[in-house]
Amino acid sequence: NPTREGYVFAGWSGTGITGMSTDVTVPAGSTGDRAYTANWTAVRYTISYDLAGGAVSVSNPEEYTIESGAFTLVNPTREGYVFAGWSGTGITGMSTDVTVPGGSTGDRAYTANWTADNAPDTGERSQPFLWLLCGALAAVAAGTVLYKRKRA
C-alpha cells in the first residue's frame, strides 16, 4: 500500500470495488481497463500547552492536521508577571510570536515562560491628572483671592 506524509492510507476505490478496500486483487485472466484511486485520511496531531499559571482569553487549538491552515498562538497573561515567550516545538529559545505554518505535521508542545513584574504600583499613571487638577484648583483659588484683593 502507498504512503503519504501526514496521511493514513484509507484504501483503494475503483473498478470492481464497492466502497474502499486496502486489499485489491485483479483476477487472473481479467480483461479491459481498470482504474484505482488511493484514498487518504489526514492524521490528527495533538498540541499540548503548559501555561505555567497563566490563562488565555481565547483557547489555542488542541489539534491540527496537515490540511489545517497556518495559525498563530494566543499569548497568555498572568497577574504579577510579564509574558517572556513560548518555548517548545520548533522554537529556539523563546518567542512571543509563534505561528504554526500550514502543511505542518507532528505532535507539538509549548510552555509559557514568565518574568516577575517587579514594578511597584505607585499610582503614577493617575498622578499627572491629579497634579493638573490640583494646579487648576489652586489657580482658580488664587485668581479668586487676587480678584478680591483688587476690588478691596
mmCIF file of N, CA and C in Angstrom, residues 87-139:
data_model
loop_
_atom_site.group_PDB
_atom_site.id
_atom_site.type_symbol
_atom_site.label_atom_id
_atom_site.label_comp_id
_atom_site.label_asym_id
_atom_site.label_seq_id
_atom_site.Cartn_x
_atom_site.Cartn_y
_atom_site.Cartn_z
ATOM 1 N N SER A 87 8.266 28.530 24.631
ATOM 2 C CA SER A 87 9.351 27.634 24.259
ATOM 3 C C SER A 87 8.687 26.324 23.865
ATOM 4 N N GLY A 88 9.374 25.542 23.047
ATOM 5 C CA GLY A 88 8.806 24.257 22.658
ATOM 6 C C GLY A 88 9.099 23.895 21.225
ATOM 7 N N THR A 89 8.212 23.123 20.628
ATOM 8 C CA THR A 89 8.399 22.542 19.304
ATOM 9 C C THR A 89 8.730 23.601 18.253
ATOM 10 N N GLY A 90 9.869 23.427 17.615
ATOM 11 C CA GLY A 90 10.263 24.297 16.514
ATOM 12 C C GLY A 90 10.745 25.679 16.917
ATOM 13 N N ILE A 91 10.941 25.919 18.229
ATOM 14 C CA ILE A 91 11.371 27.240 18.702
ATOM 15 C C ILE A 91 12.761 27.109 19.314
ATOM 16 N N THR A 92 13.656 27.985 18.903
ATOM 17 C CA THR A 92 14.968 28.064 19.530
ATOM 18 C C THR A 92 14.888 29.180 20.556
ATOM 19 N N GLY A 93 15.114 28.879 21.814
ATOM 20 C CA GLY A 93 14.969 29.882 22.867
ATOM 21 C C GLY A 93 13.501 30.098 23.178
ATOM 22 N N MET A 94 13.086 31.377 23.131
ATOM 23 C CA MET A 94 11.687 31.728 23.392
ATOM 24 C C MET A 94 11.211 32.701 22.319
ATOM 25 N N SER A 95 9.896 32.717 22.089
ATOM 26 C CA SER A 95 9.311 33.641 21.127
ATOM 27 C C SER A 95 7.913 34.042 21.578
ATOM 28 N N THR A 96 7.603 35.324 21.432
ATOM 29 C CA THR A 96 6.259 35.814 21.748
ATOM 30 C C THR A 96 5.353 35.785 20.522
ATOM 31 N N ASP A 97 5.909 35.397 19.378
ATOM 32 C CA ASP A 97 5.136 35.337 18.134
ATOM 33 C C ASP A 97 5.357 33.971 17.494
ATOM 34 N N VAL A 98 4.454 33.025 17.796
ATOM 35 C CA VAL A 98 4.605 31.656 17.298
ATOM 36 C C VAL A 98 3.482 31.349 16.311
ATOM 37 N N THR A 99 3.872 31.061 15.082
ATOM 38 C CA THR A 99 2.918 30.673 14.046
ATOM 39 C C THR A 99 3.288 29.283 13.556
ATOM 40 N N VAL A 100 2.291 28.391 13.548
ATOM 41 C CA VAL A 100 2.476 27.046 13.010
ATOM 42 C C VAL A 100 2.053 27.127 11.539
ATOM 43 N N PRO A 101 2.983 26.873 10.611
ATOM 44 C CA PRO A 101 2.661 27.002 9.187
ATOM 45 C C PRO A 101 1.684 25.932 8.713
ATOM 46 N N GLY A 102 0.871 26.277 7.728
ATOM 47 C CA GLY A 102 0.020 25.286 7.086
ATOM 48 C C GLY A 102 0.897 24.186 6.508
ATOM 49 N N GLY A 103 0.399 22.948 6.485
ATOM 50 C CA GLY A 103 1.172 21.829 5.957
ATOM 51 C C GLY A 103 2.094 21.189 6.975
ATOM 52 N N SER A 104 2.065 21.663 8.227
ATOM 53 C CA SER A 104 2.923 21.094 9.276
ATOM 54 C C SER A 104 2.418 19.722 9.700
ATOM 55 N N THR A 105 3.334 18.931 10.277
ATOM 56 C CA THR A 105 2.983 17.608 10.786
ATOM 57 C C THR A 105 3.655 17.395 12.137
ATOM 58 N N GLY A 106 3.147 16.433 12.885
ATOM 59 C CA GLY A 106 3.762 16.036 14.152
ATOM 60 C C GLY A 106 3.094 16.663 15.359
ATOM 61 N N ASP A 107 3.138 15.928 16.476
ATOM 62 C CA ASP A 107 2.618 16.451 17.736
ATOM 63 C C ASP A 107 3.481 17.626 18.179
ATOM 64 N N ARG A 108 2.888 18.557 18.923
ATOM 65 C CA ARG A 108 3.598 19.755 19.365
ATOM 66 C C ARG A 108 3.344 19.989 20.846
ATOM 67 N N ALA A 109 4.296 20.652 21.504
ATOM 68 C CA ALA A 109 4.164 21.007 22.923
ATOM 69 C C ALA A 109 4.795 22.378 23.122
ATOM 70 N N TYR A 110 4.085 23.250 23.851
ATOM 71 C CA TYR A 110 4.565 24.603 24.113
ATOM 72 C C TYR A 110 4.450 24.923 25.599
ATOM 73 N N THR A 111 5.430 25.672 26.110
ATOM 74 C CA THR A 111 5.439 26.096 27.503
ATOM 75 C C THR A 111 5.517 27.618 27.558
ATOM 76 N N ALA A 112 4.647 28.229 28.379
ATOM 77 C CA ALA A 112 4.684 29.679 28.595
ATOM 78 C C ALA A 112 5.789 29.994 29.596
ATOM 79 N N ASN A 113 6.562 31.028 29.317
ATOM 80 C CA ASN A 113 7.637 31.464 30.199
ATOM 81 C C ASN A 113 7.339 32.877 30.681
ATOM 82 N N TRP A 114 7.667 33.141 31.939
ATOM 83 C CA TRP A 114 7.290 34.388 32.595
ATOM 84 C C TRP A 114 8.479 35.045 33.284
ATOM 85 N N THR A 115 8.392 36.369 33.423
ATOM 86 C CA THR A 115 9.308 37.108 34.294
ATOM 87 C C THR A 115 8.432 37.889 35.264
ATOM 88 N N ALA A 116 8.891 37.977 36.496
ATOM 89 C CA ALA A 116 8.111 38.689 37.512
ATOM 90 C C ALA A 116 8.026 40.164 37.156
ATOM 91 N N ASP A 117 6.839 40.724 37.320
ATOM 92 C CA ASP A 117 6.634 42.156 37.097
ATOM 93 C C ASP A 117 6.927 42.839 38.419
ATOM 94 N N ASN A 118 8.181 43.280 38.602
ATOM 95 C CA ASN A 118 8.617 43.865 39.868
ATOM 96 C C ASN A 118 8.367 45.354 39.971
ATOM 97 N N ALA A 119 7.756 45.945 38.961
ATOM 98 C CA ALA A 119 7.493 47.386 39.025
ATOM 99 C C ALA A 119 6.440 47.639 40.104
ATOM 100 N N PRO A 120 6.776 48.483 41.096
ATOM 101 C CA PRO A 120 5.789 48.760 42.142
ATOM 102 C C PRO A 120 4.633 49.582 41.587
ATOM 103 N N ASP A 121 3.466 49.333 42.099
ATOM 104 C CA ASP A 121 2.291 50.102 41.694
ATOM 105 C C ASP A 121 2.255 51.369 42.538
ATOM 106 N N THR A 122 2.817 52.438 41.990
ATOM 107 C CA THR A 122 2.911 53.704 42.730
ATOM 108 C C THR A 122 1.743 54.623 42.426
ATOM 109 N N GLY A 123 0.908 54.204 41.511
ATOM 110 C CA GLY A 123 -0.200 55.065 41.141
ATOM 111 C C GLY A 123 0.247 56.204 40.238
ATOM 112 N N GLU A 124 1.450 56.134 39.691
ATOM 113 C CA GLU A 124 1.989 57.210 38.870
ATOM 114 C C GLU A 124 1.139 57.502 37.652
ATOM 115 N N ARG A 125 0.411 56.510 37.164
ATOM 116 C CA ARG A 125 -0.409 56.758 35.985
ATOM 117 C C ARG A 125 -1.476 57.790 36.281
ATOM 118 N N SER A 126 -1.966 57.869 37.503
ATOM 119 C CA SER A 126 -3.016 58.829 37.836
ATOM 120 C C SER A 126 -2.455 60.139 38.371
ATOM 121 N N GLN A 127 -1.175 60.182 38.743
ATOM 122 C CA GLN A 127 -0.612 61.394 39.336
ATOM 123 C C GLN A 127 -0.629 62.606 38.409
ATOM 124 N N PRO A 128 -0.281 62.516 37.128
ATOM 125 C CA PRO A 128 -0.324 63.715 36.286
ATOM 126 C C PRO A 128 -1.709 64.357 36.276
ATOM 127 N N PHE A 129 -2.742 63.541 36.216
ATOM 128 C CA PHE A 129 -4.087 64.096 36.246
ATOM 129 C C PHE A 129 -4.355 64.804 37.569
ATOM 130 N N LEU A 130 -3.939 64.177 38.667
ATOM 131 C CA LEU A 130 -4.158 64.800 39.974
ATOM 132 C C LEU A 130 -3.384 66.107 40.093
ATOM 133 N N TRP A 131 -2.143 66.124 39.578
ATOM 134 C CA TRP A 131 -1.358 67.350 39.624
ATOM 135 C C TRP A 131 -2.030 68.452 38.799
ATOM 136 N N LEU A 132 -2.546 68.103 37.646
ATOM 137 C CA LEU A 132 -3.228 69.064 36.807
ATOM 138 C C LEU A 132 -4.477 69.586 37.504
ATOM 139 N N LEU A 133 -5.233 68.687 38.098
ATOM 140 C CA LEU A 133 -6.447 69.084 38.810
ATOM 141 C C LEU A 133 -6.118 69.983 39.985
ATOM 142 N N CYS A 134 -5.122 69.628 40.776
ATOM 143 C CA CYS A 134 -4.726 70.444 41.927
ATOM 144 C C CYS A 134 -4.228 71.805 41.467
ATOM 145 N N GLY A 135 -3.447 71.809 40.381
ATOM 146 C CA GLY A 135 -2.945 73.082 39.846
ATOM 147 C C GLY A 135 -4.077 73.972 39.372
ATOM 148 N N ALA A 136 -5.054 73.391 38.707
ATOM 149 C CA ALA A 136 -6.201 74.168 38.224
ATOM 150 C C ALA A 136 -6.993 74.728 39.388
ATOM 151 N N LEU A 137 -7.209 73.906 40.399
ATOM 152 C CA LEU A 137 -7.942 74.394 41.576
ATOM 153 C C LEU A 137 -7.168 75.499 42.284
ATOM 154 N N ALA A 138 -5.852 75.352 42.379
ATOM 155 C CA ALA A 138 -5.026 76.380 43.016
ATOM 156 C C ALA A 138 -5.079 77.675 42.219
ATOM 157 N N ALA A 139 -5.054 77.552 40.872
ATOM 158 C CA ALA A 139 -5.116 78.750 40.035
ATOM 159 C C ALA A 139 -6.454 79.455 40.188
#
